[in-house]
Amino acid sequence: MAKPTTVKEAIKAFETAKMVKATEAEKVELWGQVPPIEKMDATLSTLKACKHLSLSTNNIEKISSLSGMDNLTILSLGRNLIKKIENLDGVADTLEELWISYNHIDKLTNIEKLTKLRVLYMSNNKIDKWAEIEKLAALENLEEVLFVGNPLYESYKEMGLPTQVGSVWRIEVLKRVPHLKKIDGVPVDVEEKEAAQEAG
């Protein structure tokens, strides 16, 4: 079997393809490597100028080695093998968007450390308890969430289309995280906010 691509190799390939220095690039694309990246390593800490890091569509099992990425605002880790949200302390002061759909996450432990977070794309994971969604209430800047395809979301399909404005699912989410502006790609309207307040 082929050895996994290292972050260092992926960065070198990115620099060659884009004709840039990765250490100076604001967007660094290391997604879809062949063979896939399996491990995030300390090479990432050299990406001081990076605002948007894409590591999606690899075989990464664990979030790590982001300390030193002082300007990171968007982290894209969709379509990997990640089981939990961890080791984001080093970017907690700057990270605004976490794109982590199509992984194996069943708990949102540590999410409350991401105080600047505005966007959480979390579709097709394994969230099945409201207690996890409730952890998002602590994130005052959070505006947009995506939970389509999680077991908790799927359990509400029998009660009508969950993405429909005014659906039971949306009201339940808003009861727990009232400051959201968009849920599953659909903007929150005033009547939904009021219904959630009354139900809460």
PDB file of N, CA, C and O in Angstrom, residues 5-33:
ATOM      1  N   THR A   5       0.490  10.633   2.198  1.00  0.00           N
ATOM      2  CA  THR A   5       1.155  11.904   1.894  1.00  0.00           C
ATOM      3  C   THR A   5       1.356  12.651   3.211  1.00  0.00           C
ATOM      4  O   THR A   5       0.450  12.696   4.038  1.00  0.00           O
ATOM      5  N   THR A   6       2.524  13.236   3.406  1.00  0.00           N
ATOM      6  CA  THR A   6       2.743  14.054   4.612  1.00  0.00           C
ATOM      7  C   THR A   6       2.287  15.482   4.323  1.00  0.00           C
ATOM      8  O   THR A   6       2.182  15.888   3.156  1.00  0.00           O
ATOM      9  N   VAL A   7       2.047  16.240   5.389  1.00  0.00           N
ATOM     10  CA  VAL A   7       1.672  17.649   5.225  1.00  0.00           C
ATOM     11  C   VAL A   7       2.781  18.391   4.484  1.00  0.00           C
ATOM     12  O   VAL A   7       2.516  19.201   3.589  1.00  0.00           O
ATOM     13  N   LYS A   8       4.029  18.064   4.818  1.00  0.00           N
ATOM     14  CA  LYS A   8       5.177  18.712   4.175  1.00  0.00           C
ATOM     15  C   LYS A   8       5.152  18.480   2.662  1.00  0.00           C
ATOM     16  O   LYS A   8       5.354  19.409   1.871  1.00  0.00           O
ATOM     17  N   GLU A   9       4.892  17.232   2.256  1.00  0.00           N
ATOM     18  CA  GLU A   9       4.826  16.901   0.818  1.00  0.00           C
ATOM     19  C   GLU A   9       3.663  17.626   0.149  1.00  0.00           C
ATOM     20  O   GLU A   9       3.787  18.133  -0.973  1.00  0.00           O
ATOM     21  N   ALA A  10       2.532  17.674   0.852  1.00  0.00           N
ATOM     22  CA  ALA A  10       1.350  18.338   0.292  1.00  0.00           C
ATOM     23  C   ALA A  10       1.592  19.836   0.117  1.00  0.00           C
ATOM     24  O   ALA A  10       1.183  20.437  -0.878  1.00  0.00           O
ATOM     25  N   ILE A  11       2.284  20.432   1.080  1.00  0.00           N
ATOM     26  CA  ILE A  11       2.603  21.870   0.991  1.00  0.00           C
ATOM     27  C   ILE A  11       3.529  22.123  -0.197  1.00  0.00           C
ATOM     28  O   ILE A  11       3.334  23.069  -0.965  1.00  0.00           O
ATOM     29  N   LYS A  12       4.504  21.250  -0.367  1.00  0.00           N
ATOM     30  CA  LYS A  12       5.446  21.393  -1.491  1.00  0.00           C
ATOM     31  C   LYS A  12       4.700  21.311  -2.832  1.00  0.00           C
ATOM     32  O   LYS A  12       4.926  22.108  -3.748  1.00  0.00           O
ATOM     33  N   ALA A  13       3.778  20.345  -2.930  1.00  0.00           N
ATOM     34  CA  ALA A  13       2.982  20.183  -4.158  1.00  0.00           C
ATOM     35  C   ALA A  13       2.101  21.414  -4.395  1.00  0.00           C
ATOM     36  O   ALA A  13       1.943  21.876  -5.529  1.00  0.00           O
ATOM     37  N   PHE A  14       1.521  21.949  -3.311  1.00  0.00           N
ATOM     38  CA  PHE A  14       0.689  23.153  -3.401  1.00  0.00           C
ATOM     39  C   PHE A  14       1.520  24.334  -3.917  1.00  0.00           C
ATOM     40  O   PHE A  14       1.088  25.074  -4.801  1.00  0.00           O
ATOM     41  N   GLU A  15       2.727  24.488  -3.385  1.00  0.00           N
ATOM     42  CA  GLU A  15       3.600  25.594  -3.803  1.00  0.00           C
ATOM     43  C   GLU A  15       3.964  25.482  -5.277  1.00  0.00           C
ATOM     44  O   GLU A  15       3.961  26.474  -6.013  1.00  0.00           O
ATOM     45  N   THR A  16       4.241  24.268  -5.722  1.00  0.00           N
ATOM     46  CA  THR A  16       4.597  24.038  -7.126  1.00  0.00           C
ATOM     47  C   THR A  16       3.411  24.335  -8.043  1.00  0.00           C
ATOM     48  O   THR A  16       3.533  25.022  -9.045  1.00  0.00           O
ATOM     49  N   ALA A  17       2.234  23.807  -7.655  1.00  0.00           N
ATOM     50  CA  ALA A  17       1.044  23.972  -8.489  1.00  0.00           C
ATOM     51  C   ALA A  17       0.585  25.433  -8.570  1.00  0.00           C
ATOM     52  O   ALA A  17       0.179  25.913  -9.627  1.00  0.00           O
ATOM     53  N   LYS A  18       0.647  26.135  -7.444  1.00  0.00           N
ATOM     54  CA  LYS A  18       0.130  27.512  -7.396  1.00  0.00           C
ATOM     55  C   LYS A  18       1.221  28.572  -7.582  1.00  0.00           C
ATOM     56  O   LYS A  18       0.924  29.762  -7.641  1.00  0.00           O
ATOM     57  N   MET A  19       2.463  28.123  -7.611  1.00  0.00           N
ATOM     58  CA  MET A  19       3.612  29.026  -7.743  1.00  0.00           C
ATOM     59  C   MET A  19       3.595  30.128  -6.683  1.00  0.00           C
ATOM     60  O   MET A  19       3.679  31.317  -6.972  1.00  0.00           O
ATOM     61  N   VAL A  20       3.416  29.690  -5.439  1.00  0.00           N
ATOM     62  CA  VAL A  20       3.436  30.621  -4.300  1.00  0.00           C
ATOM     63  C   VAL A  20       4.279  30.007  -3.187  1.00  0.00           C
ATOM     64  O   VAL A  20       4.581  28.816  -3.205  1.00  0.00           O
ATOM     65  N   LYS A  21       4.625  30.846  -2.213  1.00  0.00           N
ATOM     66  CA  LYS A  21       5.263  30.340  -1.003  1.00  0.00           C
ATOM     67  C   LYS A  21       4.149  30.102   0.013  1.00  0.00           C
ATOM     68  O   LYS A  21       3.415  31.041   0.350  1.00  0.00           O
ATOM     69  N   ALA A  22       4.022  28.883   0.487  1.00  0.00           N
ATOM     70  CA  ALA A  22       2.934  28.545   1.406  1.00  0.00           C
ATOM     71  C   ALA A  22       2.970  29.396   2.671  1.00  0.00           C
ATOM     72  O   ALA A  22       1.925  29.758   3.218  1.00  0.00           O
ATOM     73  N   THR A  23       4.171  29.741   3.124  1.00  0.00           N
ATOM     74  CA  THR A  23       4.300  30.540   4.350  1.00  0.00           C
ATOM     75  C   THR A  23       3.729  31.944   4.186  1.00  0.00           C
ATOM     76  O   THR A  23       3.443  32.622   5.171  1.00  0.00           O
ATOM     77  N   GLU A  24       3.544  32.378   2.925  1.00  0.00           N
ATOM     78  CA  GLU A  24       3.008  33.721   2.662  1.00  0.00           C
ATOM     79  C   GLU A  24       1.573  33.686   2.137  1.00  0.00           C
ATOM     80  O   GLU A  24       0.918  34.713   2.010  1.00  0.00           O
ATOM     81  N   ALA A  25       1.062  32.476   1.853  1.00  0.00           N
ATOM     82  CA  ALA A  25      -0.276  32.350   1.250  1.00  0.00           C
ATOM     83  C   ALA A  25      -1.384  32.501   2.295  1.00  0.00           C
ATOM     84  O   ALA A  25      -1.279  31.986   3.404  1.00  0.00           O
ATOM     85  N   GLU A  26      -2.463  33.202   1.900  1.00  0.00           N
ATOM     86  CA  GLU A  26      -3.607  33.365   2.805  1.00  0.00           C
ATOM     87  C   GLU A  26      -4.545  32.167   2.726  1.00  0.00           C
ATOM     88  O   GLU A  26      -5.263  31.880   3.673  1.00  0.00           O
ATOM     89  N   LYS A  27      -4.544  31.482   1.569  1.00  0.00           N
ATOM     90  CA  LYS A  27      -5.364  30.269   1.433  1.00  0.00           C
ATOM     91  C   LYS A  27      -4.443  29.128   1.026  1.00  0.00           C
ATOM     92  O   LYS A  27      -3.766  29.194   0.004  1.00  0.00           O
ATOM     93  N   VAL A  28      -4.426  28.094   1.846  1.00  0.00           N
ATOM     94  CA  VAL A  28      -3.567  26.940   1.571  1.00  0.00           C
ATOM     95  C   VAL A  28      -4.457  25.718   1.369  1.00  0.00           C
ATOM     96  O   VAL A  28      -5.200  25.318   2.267  1.00  0.00           O
ATOM     97  N   GLU A  29      -4.382  25.147   0.160  1.00  0.00           N
ATOM     98  CA  GLU A  29      -5.256  24.030  -0.209  1.00  0.00           C
ATOM     99  C   GLU A  29      -4.476  22.714  -0.237  1.00  0.00           C
ATOM    100  O   GLU A  29      -3.663  22.491  -1.129  1.00  0.00           O
ATOM    101  N   LEU A  30      -4.753  21.882   0.755  1.00  0.00           N
ATOM    102  CA  LEU A  30      -4.091  20.574   0.852  1.00  0.00           C
ATOM    103  C   LEU A  30      -5.140  19.457   0.806  1.00  0.00           C
ATOM    104  O   LEU A  30      -4.924  18.370   1.318  1.00  0.00           O
ATOM    105  N   TRP A  31      -6.270  19.737   0.184  1.00  0.00           N
ATOM    106  CA  TRP A  31      -7.368  18.774   0.149  1.00  0.00           C
ATOM    107  C   TRP A  31      -7.162  17.703  -0.920  1.00  0.00           C
ATOM    108  O   TRP A  31      -6.440  17.900  -1.884  1.00  0.00           O
ATOM    109  N   GLY A  32      -7.794  16.575  -0.713  1.00  0.00           N
ATOM    110  CA  GLY A  32      -7.844  15.508  -1.716  1.00  0.00           C
ATOM    111  C   GLY A  32      -6.493  14.992  -2.167  1.00  0.00           C
ATOM    112  O   GLY A  32      -6.281  14.757  -3.359  1.00  0.00           O
ATOM    113  N   GLN A  33      -5.572  14.806  -1.243  1.00  0.00           N
ATOM    114  CA  GLN A  33      -4.251  14.301  -1.618  1.00  0.00           C
ATOM    115  C   GLN A  33      -4.313  12.816  -1.996  1.00  0.00           C
ATOM    116  O   GLN A  33      -5.127  12.067  -1.475  1.00  0.00           O
TER     117      GLN A  33
END
